mmCIF file of C-alpha atoms and ligand atoms in Angstrom:
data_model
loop_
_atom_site.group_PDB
_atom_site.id
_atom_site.type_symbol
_atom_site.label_atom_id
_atom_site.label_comp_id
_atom_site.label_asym_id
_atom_site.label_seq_id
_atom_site.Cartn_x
_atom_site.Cartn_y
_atom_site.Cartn_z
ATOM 1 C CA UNK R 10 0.000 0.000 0.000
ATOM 2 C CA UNK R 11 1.434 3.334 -0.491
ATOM 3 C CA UNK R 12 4.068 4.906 1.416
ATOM 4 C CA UNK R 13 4.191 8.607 1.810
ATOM 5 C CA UNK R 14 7.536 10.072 3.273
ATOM 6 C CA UNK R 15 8.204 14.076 5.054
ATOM 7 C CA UNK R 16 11.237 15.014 3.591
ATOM 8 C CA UNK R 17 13.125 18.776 3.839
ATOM 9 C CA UNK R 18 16.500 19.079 5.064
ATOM 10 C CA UNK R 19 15.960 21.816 7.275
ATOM 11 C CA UNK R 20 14.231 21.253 10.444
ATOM 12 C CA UNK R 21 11.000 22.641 11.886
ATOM 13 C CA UNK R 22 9.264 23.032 8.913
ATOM 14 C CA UNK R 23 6.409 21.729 9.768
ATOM 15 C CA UNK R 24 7.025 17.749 8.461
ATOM 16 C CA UNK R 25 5.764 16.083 11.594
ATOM 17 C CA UNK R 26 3.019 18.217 12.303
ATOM 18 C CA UNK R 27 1.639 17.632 9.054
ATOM 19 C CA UNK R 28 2.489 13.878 8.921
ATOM 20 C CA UNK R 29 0.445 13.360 11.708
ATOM 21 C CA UNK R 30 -2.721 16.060 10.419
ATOM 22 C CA UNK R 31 -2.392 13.487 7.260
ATOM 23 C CA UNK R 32 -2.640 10.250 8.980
ATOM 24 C CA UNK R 33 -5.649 11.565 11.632
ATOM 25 C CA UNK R 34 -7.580 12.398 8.149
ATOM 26 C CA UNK R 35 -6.739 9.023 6.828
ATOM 27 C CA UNK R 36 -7.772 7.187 9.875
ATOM 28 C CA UNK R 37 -11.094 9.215 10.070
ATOM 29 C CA UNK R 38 -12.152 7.996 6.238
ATOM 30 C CA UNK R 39 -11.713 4.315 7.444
ATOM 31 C CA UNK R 40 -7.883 3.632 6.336
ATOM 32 C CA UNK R 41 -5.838 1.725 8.483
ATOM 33 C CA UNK R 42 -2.318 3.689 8.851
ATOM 34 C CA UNK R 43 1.153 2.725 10.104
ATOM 35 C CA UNK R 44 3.338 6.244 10.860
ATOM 36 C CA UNK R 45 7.272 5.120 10.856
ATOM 37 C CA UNK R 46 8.701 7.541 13.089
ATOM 38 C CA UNK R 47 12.633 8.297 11.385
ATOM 39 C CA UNK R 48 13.946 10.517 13.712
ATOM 40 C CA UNK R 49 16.301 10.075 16.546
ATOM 41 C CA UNK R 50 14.686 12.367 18.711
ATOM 42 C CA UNK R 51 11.435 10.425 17.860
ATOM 43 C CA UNK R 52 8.717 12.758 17.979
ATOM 44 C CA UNK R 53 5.729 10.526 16.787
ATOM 45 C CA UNK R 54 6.361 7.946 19.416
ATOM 46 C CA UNK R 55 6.301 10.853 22.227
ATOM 47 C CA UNK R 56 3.368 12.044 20.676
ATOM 48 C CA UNK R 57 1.667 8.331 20.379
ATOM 49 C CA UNK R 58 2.591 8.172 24.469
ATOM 50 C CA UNK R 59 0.337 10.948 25.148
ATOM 51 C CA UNK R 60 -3.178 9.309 24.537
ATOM 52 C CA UNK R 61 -4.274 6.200 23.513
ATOM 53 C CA UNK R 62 -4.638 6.111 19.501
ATOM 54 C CA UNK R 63 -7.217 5.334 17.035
ATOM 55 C CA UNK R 64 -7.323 1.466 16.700
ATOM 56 C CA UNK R 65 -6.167 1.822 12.963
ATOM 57 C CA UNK R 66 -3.398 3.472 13.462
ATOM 58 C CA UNK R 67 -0.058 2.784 15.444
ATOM 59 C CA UNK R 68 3.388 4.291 15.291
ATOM 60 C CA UNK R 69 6.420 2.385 14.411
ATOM 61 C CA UNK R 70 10.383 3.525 15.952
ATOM 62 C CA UNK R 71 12.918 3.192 13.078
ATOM 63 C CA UNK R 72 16.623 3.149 14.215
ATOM 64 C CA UNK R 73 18.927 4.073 11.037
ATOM 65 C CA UNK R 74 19.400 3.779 7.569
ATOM 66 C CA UNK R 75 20.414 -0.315 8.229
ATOM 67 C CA UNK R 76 16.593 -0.932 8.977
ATOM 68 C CA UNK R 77 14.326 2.120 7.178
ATOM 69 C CA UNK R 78 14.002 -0.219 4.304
ATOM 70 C CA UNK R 79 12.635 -3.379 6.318
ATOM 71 C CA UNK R 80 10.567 -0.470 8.155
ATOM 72 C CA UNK R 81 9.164 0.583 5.340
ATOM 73 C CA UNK R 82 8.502 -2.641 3.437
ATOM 74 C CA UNK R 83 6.758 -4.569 6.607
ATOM 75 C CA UNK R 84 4.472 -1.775 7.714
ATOM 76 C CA UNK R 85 3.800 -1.484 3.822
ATOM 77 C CA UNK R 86 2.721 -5.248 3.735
ATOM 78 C CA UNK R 87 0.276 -4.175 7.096
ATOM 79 C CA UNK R 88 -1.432 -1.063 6.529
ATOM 80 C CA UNK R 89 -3.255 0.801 3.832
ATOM 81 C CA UNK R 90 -0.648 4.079 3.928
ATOM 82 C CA UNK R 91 2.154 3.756 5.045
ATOM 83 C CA UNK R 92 3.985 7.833 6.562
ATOM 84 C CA UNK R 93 7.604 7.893 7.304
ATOM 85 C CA UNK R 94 8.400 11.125 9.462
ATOM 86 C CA UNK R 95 11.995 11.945 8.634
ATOM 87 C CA UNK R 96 14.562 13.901 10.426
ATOM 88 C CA UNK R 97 15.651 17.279 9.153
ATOM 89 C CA UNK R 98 18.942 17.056 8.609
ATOM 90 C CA UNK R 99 20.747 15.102 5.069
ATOM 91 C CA UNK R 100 21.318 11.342 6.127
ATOM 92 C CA UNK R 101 21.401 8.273 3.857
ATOM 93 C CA UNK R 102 18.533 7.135 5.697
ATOM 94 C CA UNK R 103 16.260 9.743 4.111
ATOM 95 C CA UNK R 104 17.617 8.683 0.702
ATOM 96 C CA UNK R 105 16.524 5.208 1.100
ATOM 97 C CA UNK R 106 13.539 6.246 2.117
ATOM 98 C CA UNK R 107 12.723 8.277 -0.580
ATOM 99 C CA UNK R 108 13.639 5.330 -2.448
ATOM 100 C CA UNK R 109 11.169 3.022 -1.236
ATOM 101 C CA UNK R 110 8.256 5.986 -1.461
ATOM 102 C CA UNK R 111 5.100 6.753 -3.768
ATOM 103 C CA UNK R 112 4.761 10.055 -2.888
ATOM 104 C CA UNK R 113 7.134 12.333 -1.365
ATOM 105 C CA UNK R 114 5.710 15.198 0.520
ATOM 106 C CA UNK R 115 8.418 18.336 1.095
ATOM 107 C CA UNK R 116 7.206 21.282 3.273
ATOM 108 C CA UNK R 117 7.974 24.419 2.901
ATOM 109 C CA UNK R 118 7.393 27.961 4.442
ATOM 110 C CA UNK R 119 6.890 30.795 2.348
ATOM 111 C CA UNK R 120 10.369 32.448 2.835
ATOM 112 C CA UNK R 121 13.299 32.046 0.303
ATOM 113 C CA UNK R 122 15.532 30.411 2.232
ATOM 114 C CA UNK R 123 12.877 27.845 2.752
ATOM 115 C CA UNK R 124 12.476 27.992 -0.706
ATOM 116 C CA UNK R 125 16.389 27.282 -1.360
ATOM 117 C CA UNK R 126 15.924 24.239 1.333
ATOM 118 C CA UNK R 127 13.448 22.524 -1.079
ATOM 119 C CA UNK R 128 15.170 22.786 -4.253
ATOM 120 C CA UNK R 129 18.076 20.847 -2.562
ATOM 121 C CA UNK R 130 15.130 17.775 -1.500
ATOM 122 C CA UNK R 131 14.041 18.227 -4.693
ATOM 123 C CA UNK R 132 17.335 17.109 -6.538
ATOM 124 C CA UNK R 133 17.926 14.495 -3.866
ATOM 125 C CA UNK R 134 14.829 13.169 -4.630
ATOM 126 C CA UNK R 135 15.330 13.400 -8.295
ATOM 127 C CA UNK R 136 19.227 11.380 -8.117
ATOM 128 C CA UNK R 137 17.297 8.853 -5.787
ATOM 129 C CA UNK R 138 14.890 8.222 -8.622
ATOM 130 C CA UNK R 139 17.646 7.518 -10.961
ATOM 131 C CA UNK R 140 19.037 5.042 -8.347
ATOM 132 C CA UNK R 141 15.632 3.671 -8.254
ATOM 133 C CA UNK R 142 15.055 3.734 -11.691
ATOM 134 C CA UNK R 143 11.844 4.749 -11.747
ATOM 135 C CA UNK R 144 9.757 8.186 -11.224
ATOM 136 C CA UNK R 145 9.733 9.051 -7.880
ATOM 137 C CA UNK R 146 6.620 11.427 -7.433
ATOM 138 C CA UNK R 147 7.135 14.251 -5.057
ATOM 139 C CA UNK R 148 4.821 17.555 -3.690
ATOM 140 C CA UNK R 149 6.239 20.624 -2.137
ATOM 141 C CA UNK R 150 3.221 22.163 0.216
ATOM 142 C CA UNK R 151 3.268 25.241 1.866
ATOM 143 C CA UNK R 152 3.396 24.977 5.976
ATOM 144 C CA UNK R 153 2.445 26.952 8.821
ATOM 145 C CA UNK R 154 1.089 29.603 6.293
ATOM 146 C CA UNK R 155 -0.431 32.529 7.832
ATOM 147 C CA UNK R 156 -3.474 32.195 8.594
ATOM 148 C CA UNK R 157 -5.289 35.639 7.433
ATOM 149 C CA UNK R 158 -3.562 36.412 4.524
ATOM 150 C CA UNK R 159 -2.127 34.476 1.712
ATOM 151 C CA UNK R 160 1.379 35.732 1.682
ATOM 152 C CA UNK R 161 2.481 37.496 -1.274
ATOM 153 C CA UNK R 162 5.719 35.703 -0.920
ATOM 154 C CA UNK R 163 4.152 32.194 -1.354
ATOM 155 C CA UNK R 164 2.716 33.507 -4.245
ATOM 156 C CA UNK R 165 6.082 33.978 -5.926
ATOM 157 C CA UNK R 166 7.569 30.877 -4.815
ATOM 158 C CA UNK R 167 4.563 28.441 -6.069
ATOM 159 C CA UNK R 168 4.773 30.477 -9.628
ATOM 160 C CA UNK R 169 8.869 29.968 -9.740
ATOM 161 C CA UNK R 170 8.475 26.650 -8.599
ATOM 162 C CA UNK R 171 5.855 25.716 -11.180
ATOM 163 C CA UNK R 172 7.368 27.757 -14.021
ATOM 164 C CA UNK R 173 10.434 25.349 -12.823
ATOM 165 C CA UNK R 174 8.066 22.081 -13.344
ATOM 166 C CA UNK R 175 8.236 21.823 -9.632
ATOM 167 C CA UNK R 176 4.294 20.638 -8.331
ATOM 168 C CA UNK R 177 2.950 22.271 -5.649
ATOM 169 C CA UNK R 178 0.143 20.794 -3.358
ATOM 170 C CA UNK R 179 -3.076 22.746 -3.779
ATOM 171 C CA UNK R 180 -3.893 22.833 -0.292
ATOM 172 C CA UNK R 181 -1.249 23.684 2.128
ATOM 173 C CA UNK R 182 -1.328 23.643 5.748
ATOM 174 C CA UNK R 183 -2.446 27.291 8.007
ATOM 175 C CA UNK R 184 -0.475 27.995 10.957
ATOM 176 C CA UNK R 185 -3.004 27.038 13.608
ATOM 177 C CA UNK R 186 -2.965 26.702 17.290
ATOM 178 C CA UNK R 187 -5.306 23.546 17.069
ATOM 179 C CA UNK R 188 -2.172 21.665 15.156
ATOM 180 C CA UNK R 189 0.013 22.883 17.987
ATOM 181 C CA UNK R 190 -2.456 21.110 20.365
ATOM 182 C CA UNK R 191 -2.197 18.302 18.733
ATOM 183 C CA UNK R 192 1.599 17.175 20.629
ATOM 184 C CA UNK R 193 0.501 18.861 23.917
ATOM 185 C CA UNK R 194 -2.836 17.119 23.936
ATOM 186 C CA UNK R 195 -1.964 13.705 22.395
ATOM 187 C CA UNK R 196 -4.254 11.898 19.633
ATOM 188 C CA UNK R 197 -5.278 13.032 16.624
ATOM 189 C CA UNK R 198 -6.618 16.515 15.828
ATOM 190 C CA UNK R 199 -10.188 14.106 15.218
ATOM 191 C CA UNK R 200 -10.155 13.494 19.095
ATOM 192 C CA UNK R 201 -9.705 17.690 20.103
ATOM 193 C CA UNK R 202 -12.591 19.029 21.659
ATOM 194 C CA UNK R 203 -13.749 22.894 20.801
ATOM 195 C CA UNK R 204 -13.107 23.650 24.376
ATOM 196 C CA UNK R 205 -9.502 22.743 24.124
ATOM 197 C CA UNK R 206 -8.060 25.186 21.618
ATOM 198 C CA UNK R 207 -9.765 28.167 19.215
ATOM 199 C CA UNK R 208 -10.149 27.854 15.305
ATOM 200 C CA UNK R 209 -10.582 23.535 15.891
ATOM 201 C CA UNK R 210 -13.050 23.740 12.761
ATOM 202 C CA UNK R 211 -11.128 25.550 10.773
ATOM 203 C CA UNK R 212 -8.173 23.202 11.200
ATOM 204 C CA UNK R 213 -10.199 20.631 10.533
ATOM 205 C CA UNK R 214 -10.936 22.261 7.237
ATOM 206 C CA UNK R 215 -7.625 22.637 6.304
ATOM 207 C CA UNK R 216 -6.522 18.779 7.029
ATOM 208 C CA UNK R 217 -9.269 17.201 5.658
ATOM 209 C CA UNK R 218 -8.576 19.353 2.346
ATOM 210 C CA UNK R 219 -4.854 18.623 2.694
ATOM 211 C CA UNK R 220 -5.694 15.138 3.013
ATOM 212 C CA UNK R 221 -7.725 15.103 -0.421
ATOM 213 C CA UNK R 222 -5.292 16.822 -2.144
ATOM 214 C CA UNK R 223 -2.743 14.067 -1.060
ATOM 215 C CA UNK R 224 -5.298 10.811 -2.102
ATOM 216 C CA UNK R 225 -5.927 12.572 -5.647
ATOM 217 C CA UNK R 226 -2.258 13.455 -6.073
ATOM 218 C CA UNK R 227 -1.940 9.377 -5.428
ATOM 219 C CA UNK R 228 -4.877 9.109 -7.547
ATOM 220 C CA UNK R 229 -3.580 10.560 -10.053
ATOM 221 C CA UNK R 230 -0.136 9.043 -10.254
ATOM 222 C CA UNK R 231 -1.577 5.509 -9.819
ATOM 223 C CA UNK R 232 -4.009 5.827 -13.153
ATOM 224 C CA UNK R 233 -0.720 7.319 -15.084
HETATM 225 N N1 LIG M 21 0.525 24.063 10.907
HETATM 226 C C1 LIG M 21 1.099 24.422 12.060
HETATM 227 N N2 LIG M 21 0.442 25.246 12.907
HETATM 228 C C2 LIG M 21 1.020 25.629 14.076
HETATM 229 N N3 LIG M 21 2.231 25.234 14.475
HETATM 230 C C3 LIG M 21 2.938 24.415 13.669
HETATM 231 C C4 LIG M 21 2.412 23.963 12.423
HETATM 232 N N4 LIG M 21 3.335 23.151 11.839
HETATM 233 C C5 LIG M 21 4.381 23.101 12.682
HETATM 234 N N5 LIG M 21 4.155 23.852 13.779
HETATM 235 C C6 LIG M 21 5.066 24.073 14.921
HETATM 236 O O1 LIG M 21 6.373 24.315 14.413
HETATM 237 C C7 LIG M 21 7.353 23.584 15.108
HETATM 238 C C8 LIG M 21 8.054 22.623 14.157
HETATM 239 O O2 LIG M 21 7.079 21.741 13.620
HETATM 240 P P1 LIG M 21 7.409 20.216 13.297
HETATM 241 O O3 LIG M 21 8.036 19.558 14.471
HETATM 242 O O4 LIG M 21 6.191 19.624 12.747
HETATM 243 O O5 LIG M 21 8.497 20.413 12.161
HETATM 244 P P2 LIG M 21 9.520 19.337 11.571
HETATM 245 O O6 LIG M 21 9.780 19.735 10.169
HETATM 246 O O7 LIG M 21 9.020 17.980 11.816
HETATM 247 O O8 LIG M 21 10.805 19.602 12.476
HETATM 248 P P3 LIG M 21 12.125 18.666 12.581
HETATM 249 O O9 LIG M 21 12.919 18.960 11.366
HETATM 250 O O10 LIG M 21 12.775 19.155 13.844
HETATM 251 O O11 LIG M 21 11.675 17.251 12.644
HETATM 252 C C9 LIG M 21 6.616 22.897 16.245
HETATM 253 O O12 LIG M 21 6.707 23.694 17.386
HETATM 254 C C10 LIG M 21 5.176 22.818 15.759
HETATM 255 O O13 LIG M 21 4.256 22.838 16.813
HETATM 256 MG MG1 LIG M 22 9.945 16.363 12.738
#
């Protein structure tokens, strides 16, 4: 079943936050979901301590680039999506997971130096295809975006980026309180209550649309 990786190689972009938006959403429409949690500091399997999980979904500790492949490939033979939370630095293991992917998501935040950032996952991900020899498909998104106005600097950078053949995910992800809550509360954003944390529907919003735009870009590449 498809495996969806986080890749950037700077940190705190917003790759774990999302990962996790993503798999709630996934959960929610009846998928069963395995999140492999690449990072030494392992986030996702804090985050998984906090509250007990949806049934259909369980988090997974990877240890180094030796076992991300056997990761990858059991939870793939498991689950219906597979989402590999990488760590933000450059490490072989993120190239061998990019090599075992069907989608590779790469956040970005609407600055140029974040820009910069993703042109350098970009190429990695387009040598790792020729390793792999086949297409690897990949998505920048825009993270954390500001939530009352649609920056006139991620304008720029989705036009360069397309006019550069780079795709861009239709539907980023807003810079929203409730998606903070979501590592100090534990569980998915699904399981937040409105008393908990302001704007919860509008988040909602946002990761169920993220979430579509991620099963059509799959779509999409699996009718191709
Ligand atoms: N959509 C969002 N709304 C609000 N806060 C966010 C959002 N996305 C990320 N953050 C915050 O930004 C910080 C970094 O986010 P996150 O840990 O998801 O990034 P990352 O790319 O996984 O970082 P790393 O490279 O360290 O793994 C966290 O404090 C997180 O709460
Ligand atoms: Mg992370």
């Amino acid at each position: 079943m498809p495996v969806i990786s986080f890749v950037s190689s700077k940190g705190g972009v917003g790759k774990t936050t999302s990962a996790v938006v993503l798999a709630g959403e996934l959960v929610a429409s009846g998928r069963s979901v395995i999140m492999i949690d690449a990072d030494p500091n392992h986030p996702l399997v804090s985050w998984a301590g906090l509250q007990p999980l949806p049934a259909e979904l369980s988090v997974v500790a990877d240890q180094s680039a030796e076992t991300i492949i056997d990761t990858i490939e059991d939870a793939r033979a498991k689950a219906d999506f597979v989402i590999v939370d990488l760590e933000g630095t450059a490490t072989d293991r993120i190239g061998f997971a990019i090599a075992r992917s069907d989608l590779v998501l790469v956040p970005l935040q609407a600055s140029v130096l974040d820009a910069t950032e993703a042109v350098k996952s970009i190429k990695l991900i387009r040598q790792m295809s020729r390793v792999a020899g086949r297409e690897i498909p990949y998505r920048l998104f825009f993270s954390r975006i500001a939530a009352v106005i649609r920056e006139r600097t991620a304008k720029d950078i989705e036009q360069q980026f397309a006019a550069n053949g780079a795709a861009v995910l239709g539907a980023g992800i807003v810079d929203r309180a409730a998606f903070r809550a979501i590592f100090s509360l534990g569980g998915t954003l699904r399981a937040i209550e409105a008393k908990d944390v302001g704007g919860l529907q509008a988040a909602r919003d946002n990761a169920l649309a993220f979430a579509q735009g991620v099963i059509e870009t799959l779509k999409k590449k699996a009718a191709a």
